[in-house]
Short mmCIF file of C-alpha atoms in Angstrom, two decimals:
data_model
loop_
_atom_site.label_atom_id
_atom_site.label_comp_id
_atom_site.label_asym_id
_atom_site.label_seq_id
_atom_site.Cartn_x
_atom_site.Cartn_y
_atom_site.Cartn_z
CA MET A 29 -36.90 -16.15 -12.68
CA ALA A 30 -39.96 -16.28 -14.87
CA SER A 31 -41.84 -13.60 -13.03
CA VAL A 32 -41.60 -10.09 -14.34
CA CYS A 33 -41.20 -9.04 -10.74
CA CYS A 34 -37.64 -10.22 -10.30
CA PHE A 35 -35.88 -8.11 -7.72
CA THR A 36 -32.82 -8.21 -5.50
CA SER A 37 -33.79 -9.04 -1.98
CA SER A 38 -33.72 -6.36 0.63
CA LEU A 39 -34.33 -6.58 4.31
CA VAL A 40 -36.95 -4.52 5.93
CA PRO A 41 -36.75 -3.53 9.58
CA LEU A 42 -40.00 -4.88 10.91
CA HIS A 43 -40.15 -2.69 13.99
CA ARG A 44 -39.17 0.62 12.46
CA PRO A 45 -40.89 2.94 10.03
CA ILE A 46 -40.65 1.46 6.56
CA HIS A 47 -38.46 3.50 4.23
CA GLN A 48 -38.41 1.71 0.92
CA PHE A 49 -35.90 2.10 -1.79
CA SER A 50 -35.18 0.26 -4.99
CA SER A 51 -31.68 -0.43 -6.04
CA PHE A 52 -29.04 -3.07 -6.29
CA LEU A 53 -25.35 -3.39 -6.90
CA THR A 54 -23.21 -6.48 -6.40
CA ILE A 55 -19.47 -6.85 -5.96
CA PRO A 56 -18.25 -10.46 -6.08
CA ASN A 57 -16.76 -12.02 -2.99
CA ASN A 58 -15.27 -15.40 -2.14
CA LYS A 59 -18.43 -16.96 -0.76
CA ASN A 60 -20.47 -19.39 -2.80
CA THR A 61 -24.07 -18.56 -3.47
CA SER A 62 -26.78 -20.92 -4.52
CA ALA A 63 -28.18 -21.06 -8.03
CA THR A 64 -31.43 -19.69 -6.67
CA ALA A 65 -29.80 -16.66 -5.11
CA SER A 66 -27.73 -16.05 -8.20
CA ALA A 67 -30.78 -16.16 -10.41
CA ILE A 68 -32.65 -13.73 -8.21
CA VAL A 69 -29.95 -11.16 -7.87
CA PRO A 70 -28.61 -9.52 -11.01
CA SER A 71 -25.22 -8.08 -10.31
CA THR A 72 -22.42 -5.88 -11.50
CA SER A 73 -18.92 -7.17 -10.75
CA MET A 74 -16.21 -5.16 -9.06
CA LYS A 75 -13.22 -6.07 -6.99
CA ASN A 76 -14.22 -6.63 -3.35
CA SER A 77 -17.80 -5.92 -4.37
CA LYS A 78 -20.77 -5.88 -2.09
CA THR A 79 -24.46 -6.44 -2.68
CA VAL A 80 -26.90 -3.60 -2.19
CA TRP A 81 -30.63 -4.27 -1.84
CA ILE A 82 -32.80 -1.18 -1.82
CA TRP A 83 -36.38 -0.64 -0.72
CA THR A 84 -38.56 2.35 -1.65
CA THR A 85 -42.07 3.39 -2.52
CA THR A 86 -40.93 6.42 -4.51
CA GLN A 87 -40.89 6.00 -8.28
CA HIS A 88 -38.35 8.77 -8.74
CA VAL A 89 -35.94 6.86 -6.51
CA MET A 90 -36.64 3.66 -8.45
CA THR A 91 -35.99 5.36 -11.79
CA SER A 92 -32.78 6.94 -10.57
CA ALA A 93 -31.62 3.56 -9.28
CA LEU A 94 -32.33 1.87 -12.62
CA GLU A 95 -30.42 4.56 -14.44
CA ARG A 96 -27.44 3.59 -12.33
CA GLY A 97 -27.79 -0.13 -12.99
CA TRP A 98 -29.54 -1.12 -9.77
CA ASN A 99 -32.65 -3.14 -10.52
CA THR A 100 -33.64 -5.20 -7.46
CA PHE A 101 -36.48 -3.89 -5.31
CA LEU A 102 -38.25 -4.93 -2.10
CA PHE A 103 -41.95 -4.59 -1.46
CA SER A 104 -43.88 -5.00 1.79
CA SER A 105 -47.43 -6.38 1.79
CA PRO A 106 -49.21 -2.98 1.57
CA HIS A 107 -47.16 -2.04 -1.48
CA GLN A 108 -47.05 -5.24 -3.52
CA ASN A 109 -49.13 -3.57 -6.21
CA LEU A 110 -46.14 -1.32 -6.90
CA ALA A 111 -44.19 -4.34 -8.13
CA HIS A 112 -46.64 -4.88 -10.98
CA HIS A 113 -47.02 -1.16 -11.70
CA TRP A 114 -43.28 -0.52 -11.85
CA SER A 115 -42.71 -3.64 -13.94
CA CYS A 116 -45.03 -2.17 -16.56
CA THR A 117 -43.76 1.42 -16.43
CA ALA A 118 -40.07 1.17 -15.53
CA VAL A 119 -37.38 2.15 -18.02
CA ALA A 120 -35.77 -1.27 -17.53
CA VAL A 121 -36.63 -4.71 -16.15
CA ILE A 122 -36.91 -4.72 -12.37
CA PHE A 123 -36.42 -7.68 -10.04
CA PRO A 124 -38.84 -7.54 -7.08
CA LEU A 125 -38.72 -9.40 -3.77
CA PHE A 126 -41.46 -9.42 -1.18
CA VAL A 127 -41.07 -8.91 2.55
CA GLY A 128 -42.94 -11.29 4.84
CA GLU A 129 -42.83 -12.02 8.56
CA GLY A 130 -39.15 -12.64 9.22
CA GLU A 131 -38.40 -13.57 5.62
CA ILE A 132 -38.05 -12.29 2.08
CA LEU A 133 -39.68 -14.17 -0.80
CA ASP A 134 -39.28 -14.11 -4.55
CA GLY A 135 -42.14 -13.87 -7.05
CA GLN A 136 -42.73 -17.63 -6.83
CA GLY A 137 -43.02 -17.62 -3.05
CA LYS A 138 -39.57 -19.13 -2.42
CA ARG A 139 -37.62 -17.86 0.55
CA VAL A 140 -34.46 -16.05 -0.49
CA ALA A 141 -33.48 -14.45 2.83
CA SER A 142 -34.20 -14.58 6.54
CA VAL A 143 -34.76 -11.37 8.47
CA ILE A 144 -33.35 -11.25 12.00
CA ASP A 145 -34.16 -8.40 14.39
CA VAL A 146 -31.42 -7.56 16.88
CA SER A 147 -32.01 -4.99 19.62
CA THR A 148 -29.53 -5.88 22.38
CA PRO A 149 -25.94 -7.14 22.61
CA GLU A 150 -27.29 -10.27 24.31
CA GLU A 151 -29.51 -11.07 21.32
CA LEU A 152 -26.53 -10.71 19.05
CA GLU A 153 -24.43 -13.07 21.16
CA ARG A 154 -27.20 -15.70 21.08
CA LEU A 155 -27.48 -15.48 17.32
CA ARG A 156 -26.51 -18.68 15.48
CA PRO A 157 -26.27 -17.85 11.76
CA GLU A 158 -25.77 -21.48 10.72
CA ASP A 159 -29.16 -22.40 12.21
CA GLU A 160 -30.90 -20.36 9.54
CA GLN A 161 -32.06 -22.26 6.45
CA SER A 162 -31.67 -19.32 4.08
CA GLU A 163 -28.30 -18.64 2.51
CA ASN A 164 -28.97 -14.91 2.82
CA ILE A 165 -29.44 -13.33 6.25
CA VAL A 166 -30.57 -9.76 6.74
CA VAL A 167 -29.83 -8.26 10.14
CA ASN A 168 -32.24 -5.59 11.29
CA LEU A 169 -30.23 -3.59 13.82
CA LEU A 170 -32.81 -1.81 15.95
CA ASP A 171 -30.46 0.33 18.04
CA TRP A 172 -27.26 1.75 16.55
CA GLN A 173 -26.26 3.19 19.91
CA VAL A 174 -26.27 -0.19 21.64
CA ILE A 175 -24.75 -2.43 18.96
CA PRO A 176 -21.90 -1.00 16.88
CA ALA A 177 -21.43 -2.20 13.32
CA GLU A 178 -18.19 -3.93 14.32
CA ASN A 179 -20.14 -6.26 16.62
CA ILE A 180 -22.30 -7.39 13.71
CA ILE A 181 -19.24 -8.07 11.55
CA ALA A 182 -17.56 -10.06 14.33
CA ALA A 183 -20.70 -12.09 15.06
CA PHE A 184 -20.88 -13.35 11.48
CA HIS A 185 -17.16 -13.81 10.94
CA ASN A 186 -16.39 -17.07 9.07
CA SER A 187 -20.10 -17.70 8.48
CA GLN A 188 -20.97 -19.48 5.22
CA LYS A 189 -24.08 -17.33 4.97
CA ARG A 190 -24.29 -14.10 3.00
CA VAL A 191 -25.04 -11.43 5.60
CA PHE A 192 -26.70 -8.05 5.00
CA ALA A 193 -27.68 -5.20 7.30
CA ILE A 194 -30.49 -2.65 7.09
CA SER A 195 -29.31 0.91 6.47
CA ASN A 196 -31.41 4.07 6.45
CA SER A 197 -28.78 6.28 4.83
CA THR A 198 -25.63 6.13 2.75
CA SER A 199 -23.50 6.97 5.78
CA GLU A 200 -24.90 3.96 7.66
CA ALA A 201 -24.35 1.77 4.60
CA LYS A 202 -20.69 2.79 4.40
CA ILE A 203 -20.13 1.76 8.00
CA PHE A 204 -21.50 -1.73 7.37
CA LEU A 205 -19.57 -2.08 4.12
CA GLU A 206 -16.25 -1.04 5.68
CA ALA A 207 -16.35 -2.06 9.36
CA LEU A 208 -13.36 -4.15 10.47
CA GLU A 209 -11.85 -3.60 6.99
CA HIS A 210 -13.96 -6.30 5.29
CA GLY A 211 -17.53 -5.32 6.14
CA LEU A 212 -20.65 -7.40 5.56
CA ASP A 213 -21.54 -9.04 2.26
CA GLY A 214 -24.03 -6.30 1.52
CA ILE A 215 -26.56 -3.82 2.81
CA VAL A 216 -30.27 -3.11 2.46
CA LEU A 217 -30.70 0.58 1.79
CA LYS A 218 -34.12 1.86 2.89
CA VAL A 219 -34.66 5.42 1.71
CA GLU A 220 -37.15 7.68 -0.02
CA ASP A 221 -34.71 10.45 -0.97
CA VAL A 222 -33.01 10.13 -4.36
CA GLU A 223 -29.88 11.79 -2.98
CA HIS A 224 -29.02 8.54 -1.20
CA VAL A 225 -28.96 6.75 -4.56
CA LEU A 226 -26.55 9.32 -5.95
CA GLU A 227 -24.33 9.23 -2.86
CA LEU A 228 -24.15 5.44 -2.81
CA LYS A 229 -23.33 5.29 -6.51
CA GLU A 230 -20.56 7.85 -5.99
CA TYR A 231 -19.22 5.72 -3.14
CA PHE A 232 -19.03 2.60 -5.33
CA ASP A 233 -17.52 4.59 -8.18
CA LYS A 234 -14.69 5.59 -5.86
CA ARG A 235 -14.17 1.97 -4.84
CA ALA A 236 -13.99 0.96 -8.50
CA GLU A 237 -11.58 3.79 -9.24
CA GLU A 238 -9.21 2.50 -6.56
CA SER A 239 -9.05 -0.91 -8.26
CA ASN A 240 -7.82 0.63 -11.53
CA LEU A 241 -4.16 1.44 -12.11
CA LEU A 242 -3.43 5.08 -12.79
CA SER A 243 -1.39 5.57 -15.95
CA LEU A 244 1.99 7.08 -15.05
CA THR A 245 4.78 7.95 -17.47
CA LYS A 246 8.49 8.67 -17.25
CA ALA A 247 9.65 12.25 -17.61
CA THR A 248 13.12 13.74 -17.63
CA VAL A 249 14.08 16.71 -15.48
CA THR A 250 15.13 19.58 -17.78
CA ARG A 251 15.57 22.47 -15.36
CA ILE A 252 16.05 23.11 -11.64
CA GLN A 253 16.10 26.61 -10.18
CA VAL A 254 15.87 28.19 -6.75
CA ALA A 255 12.70 30.28 -6.80
CA GLY A 256 12.54 32.31 -3.59
CA MET A 257 9.93 32.30 -0.82
CA GLY A 258 6.32 31.13 -1.02
CA ASP A 259 3.46 29.68 0.99
CA ARG A 260 3.78 25.91 0.84
CA VAL A 261 1.22 23.33 1.96
CA CYS A 262 1.86 20.24 4.08
CA VAL A 263 -0.99 17.74 3.73
CA ASP A 264 -1.39 15.47 6.77
CA LEU A 265 -3.58 12.44 6.05
CA CYS A 266 -5.62 10.18 8.32
CA SER A 267 -3.76 7.22 6.74
CA LEU A 268 -0.14 6.10 6.78
CA MET A 269 1.79 5.96 3.52
CA LYS A 270 4.46 3.44 2.55
CA PRO A 271 7.70 4.06 0.65
CA GLY A 272 6.82 4.76 -2.97
CA GLU A 273 3.49 6.43 -2.17
CA GLY A 274 2.55 10.08 -2.38
CA LEU A 275 0.22 12.68 -3.87
CA MET A 276 -0.11 13.82 -7.50
CA VAL A 277 0.74 17.54 -7.57
CA GLY A 278 1.71 20.05 -10.24
CA SER A 279 1.60 23.67 -11.36
CA PHE A 280 -0.42 22.60 -14.42
CA ALA A 281 -3.27 20.09 -14.42
CA ARG A 282 -1.93 18.61 -17.67
CA GLY A 283 1.09 17.18 -15.85
CA LEU A 284 1.10 16.12 -12.19
CA PHE A 285 4.26 14.97 -10.40
CA LEU A 286 4.22 12.15 -7.83
CA VAL A 287 5.43 13.86 -4.65
CA HIS A 288 6.69 11.41 -2.04
CA SER A 289 5.48 11.30 1.55
CA GLU A 290 7.80 11.95 4.48
CA CYS A 291 7.78 8.25 5.41
CA LEU A 292 11.52 7.71 4.84
CA GLU A 293 13.99 8.05 7.68
CA SER A 294 16.12 11.18 7.59
CA ASN A 295 19.07 12.61 9.48
CA TYR A 296 17.24 15.91 9.66
CA ILE A 297 13.77 15.08 10.96
CA ALA A 298 11.72 12.16 12.28
CA SER A 299 9.70 10.10 9.81
CA ARG A 300 6.14 11.35 9.29
CA PRO A 301 4.47 8.72 7.07
CA PHE A 302 1.14 10.55 7.17
CA ARG A 303 2.53 13.75 5.60
CA VAL A 304 3.22 15.04 2.09
CA ASN A 305 5.02 18.37 1.76
CA ALA A 306 3.10 19.03 -1.43
CA GLY A 307 4.06 22.46 -2.74
CA PRO A 308 2.69 26.02 -2.87
CA VAL A 309 -0.93 27.02 -2.47
CA HIS A 310 -1.51 27.52 -6.22
CA ALA A 311 -0.64 23.92 -7.19
CA TYR A 312 -3.16 21.35 -8.36
CA VAL A 313 -3.60 18.06 -6.45
CA ALA A 314 -5.44 14.96 -7.66
CA VAL A 315 -8.69 14.12 -5.86
CA PRO A 316 -11.26 11.32 -6.45
CA GLY A 317 -13.40 11.24 -9.56
CA GLY A 318 -10.63 12.26 -11.97
CA ARG A 319 -10.72 15.80 -10.59
CA THR A 320 -8.17 18.23 -9.28
CA CYS A 321 -8.37 20.98 -6.71
CA TYR A 322 -5.95 23.63 -5.49
CA LEU A 323 -3.81 22.79 -2.49
CA SER A 324 -5.21 25.94 -0.88
CA GLU A 325 -8.71 24.36 -1.02
CA LEU A 326 -7.80 21.28 1.01
CA LYS A 327 -9.01 21.08 4.61
CA SER A 328 -9.89 18.48 7.25
CA GLY A 329 -12.31 15.88 5.93
CA LYS A 330 -11.51 16.40 2.24
CA GLU A 331 -10.40 13.40 0.15
CA VAL A 332 -7.28 13.02 -1.97
CA ILE A 333 -5.79 10.23 -4.10
CA VAL A 334 -2.69 8.43 -2.79
CA VAL A 335 -0.70 6.86 -5.64
CA ASP A 336 2.35 4.56 -5.66
CA GLN A 337 5.12 3.83 -8.19
CA GLN A 338 3.02 1.18 -9.93
CA GLY A 339 0.02 3.47 -10.36
CA ARG A 340 -2.01 1.79 -7.64
CA GLN A 341 -4.31 4.34 -6.05
CA ARG A 342 -6.48 4.70 -2.98
CA VAL A 343 -8.59 7.39 -1.39
CA ALA A 344 -7.34 9.01 1.81
CA ILE A 345 -8.90 11.60 4.10
CA VAL A 346 -7.14 14.85 4.91
CA GLY A 347 -6.71 15.28 8.65
CA ARG A 348 -4.92 18.61 8.69
CA VAL A 349 -3.36 21.17 6.35
CA LYS A 350 -0.39 23.35 7.32
CA ILE A 351 0.48 26.43 5.27
CA GLU A 352 3.81 28.13 6.06
CA THR A 353 6.22 30.42 4.23
CA ARG A 354 9.26 28.48 3.07
CA PRO A 355 12.02 28.67 0.40
CA LEU A 356 10.94 27.08 -2.89
CA ILE A 357 12.64 25.34 -5.78
CA LEU A 358 11.32 25.07 -9.34
CA VAL A 359 11.50 21.72 -11.16
CA GLU A 360 10.67 21.44 -14.86
CA ALA A 361 10.36 18.15 -16.75
CA LYS A 362 9.48 16.87 -20.18
CA ARG A 363 8.47 13.52 -21.68
CA ASP A 364 10.60 12.10 -24.51
CA SER A 365 7.50 11.88 -26.71
CA ASP A 366 6.27 15.38 -25.92
CA SER A 367 7.73 18.85 -26.35
CA GLN A 368 5.52 20.35 -23.64
CA THR A 369 7.21 21.32 -20.41
CA VAL A 370 5.47 20.81 -17.07
CA SER A 371 6.62 22.13 -13.74
CA ILE A 372 6.21 21.98 -10.00
CA LEU A 373 7.39 24.20 -7.17
CA LEU A 374 8.36 22.48 -3.92
CA GLN A 375 9.92 23.44 -0.63
CA ASN A 376 13.69 23.39 -0.99
CA ALA A 377 14.29 20.82 1.75
CA GLU A 378 15.96 17.41 2.05
CA THR A 379 12.72 15.78 3.20
CA VAL A 380 10.84 16.73 0.01
CA ALA A 381 11.24 14.21 -2.81
CA LEU A 382 9.85 13.18 -6.20
CA ILE A 383 9.10 9.52 -6.89
CA CYS A 384 11.16 7.77 -9.57
CA PRO A 385 10.04 5.13 -12.10
CA PRO A 386 10.37 1.55 -10.79
CA GLN A 387 13.53 -0.23 -11.93
CA GLY A 388 12.19 -3.65 -12.94
CA GLU A 389 11.46 -5.82 -9.91
CA ALA A 390 13.84 -3.84 -7.73
CA LEU A 391 12.24 -0.71 -6.33
CA SER A 392 15.34 0.31 -4.38
CA LYS A 393 15.41 3.84 -5.76
CA THR A 394 12.05 5.06 -4.54
CA ALA A 395 12.42 8.82 -4.62
CA VAL A 396 14.98 11.58 -5.12
CA PRO A 397 15.09 14.54 -2.70
CA VAL A 398 14.74 17.85 -4.51
CA THR A 399 18.05 18.92 -2.95
CA SER A 400 19.78 16.04 -4.79
CA LEU A 401 17.78 16.24 -8.03
CA LYS A 402 19.80 16.81 -11.23
CA VAL A 403 18.95 17.65 -14.82
CA GLY A 404 18.56 14.34 -16.66
CA ASP A 405 17.04 12.48 -13.69
CA GLU A 406 13.86 10.53 -14.40
CA ILE A 407 10.71 11.07 -12.36
CA LEU A 408 7.08 9.91 -12.63
CA LEU A 409 4.41 12.05 -14.22
CA ARG A 410 0.65 11.82 -14.72
CA VAL A 411 -0.30 13.33 -18.09
CA GLN A 412 -3.94 14.38 -18.56
CA GLY A 413 -6.17 17.09 -20.00
CA GLY A 414 -5.10 20.58 -19.00
CA ALA A 415 -8.35 22.52 -19.34
CA ARG A 416 -10.32 22.51 -16.07
CA HIS A 417 -13.49 24.08 -14.73
CA THR A 418 -13.95 23.75 -10.94
CA GLY A 419 -11.50 20.84 -11.08
CA ILE A 420 -13.38 18.94 -13.80
CA GLU A 421 -11.60 18.23 -17.09
CA ILE A 422 -13.24 20.01 -20.04
CA GLN A 423 -12.53 20.29 -23.75
CA GLU A 424 -11.36 23.79 -24.60
CA PHE A 425 -8.31 25.62 -25.90
CA ILE A 426 -5.94 26.66 -23.13
CA VAL A 427 -2.34 27.84 -22.85
CA GLU A 428 -0.54 27.61 -19.49
CA ILE A 429 3.12 28.52 -19.09
#
């Protein structure tokens, strides 16, 4: 686009107060987009990515968005002068779009998106996306209480159009991006508070983190010892885990063990695929953002990282935490290439197990119960920096034994 005012299109609710926000992030999907749309919307690629159009009149919000790589902005008629002003003063090139009556235009007056107001379930049912000439459709949902996000997703299922929804907060945006597992192609975030920019960026960072494999290494068990009684933590998640999945836990942040979930059948207790018997209250557990926290700090609503044998990771929500006094066993391990010993304390029970390295294509040996663990057995370990401040890795000298 020749115009300095290039911007990612964003839909503006025409019958609600206008909250404008500037920002854009794109995650590629399987739908084809026209050359025009591609030229208008700069994007950053991520697996299962979505497009975010943001509308604001606050320069601080705009600047914060640009600093995070979002550079497409929407402007309504009363604020079109901001497009020129921001183009001259912004820290990076911005790409503006302009909101008209039921449409969004680029700097050359070409329509790049249609805006559709929906206020009742009946209006949604009558909607025919393929009748719209624009390849981008922005749905302005006027009543969240009447039309759930799932209805919007279902209405546009299998449509060849790229469909967006107006969101007034990060929490609304998440619903549209995740509803019915796939979500819409993107959202239009309309805010004036910079915190929404930070929250949305954090959300996408977590999505990107999930697409990256976590580096796991083999370690050899060097010592096993009954340790007495202690307060151990069972972490019950809001998600089910499969064989080979669990939580990263350890006595030292520098070395976290992959503790298996209770998803396997046992002669002693029914399968509980939502639970990890993770260890005592002092232990570290991996959480999103490369951080750790103490098991004692977990509670309902907190997030943890679920990891499998291959290092694939995903975020899961904690539903409940149970702390009870139980007999413990100490397990120490060491990598072949490292003289440092790392350890974990776990409940001394048949249902508690450590995940083993995958054996080629055959993953038959998923985990070893701590009651069957022997010196010389191989388990999986996550090696990382040991110095931590409030769960964040820092560079400083530290000795933990």
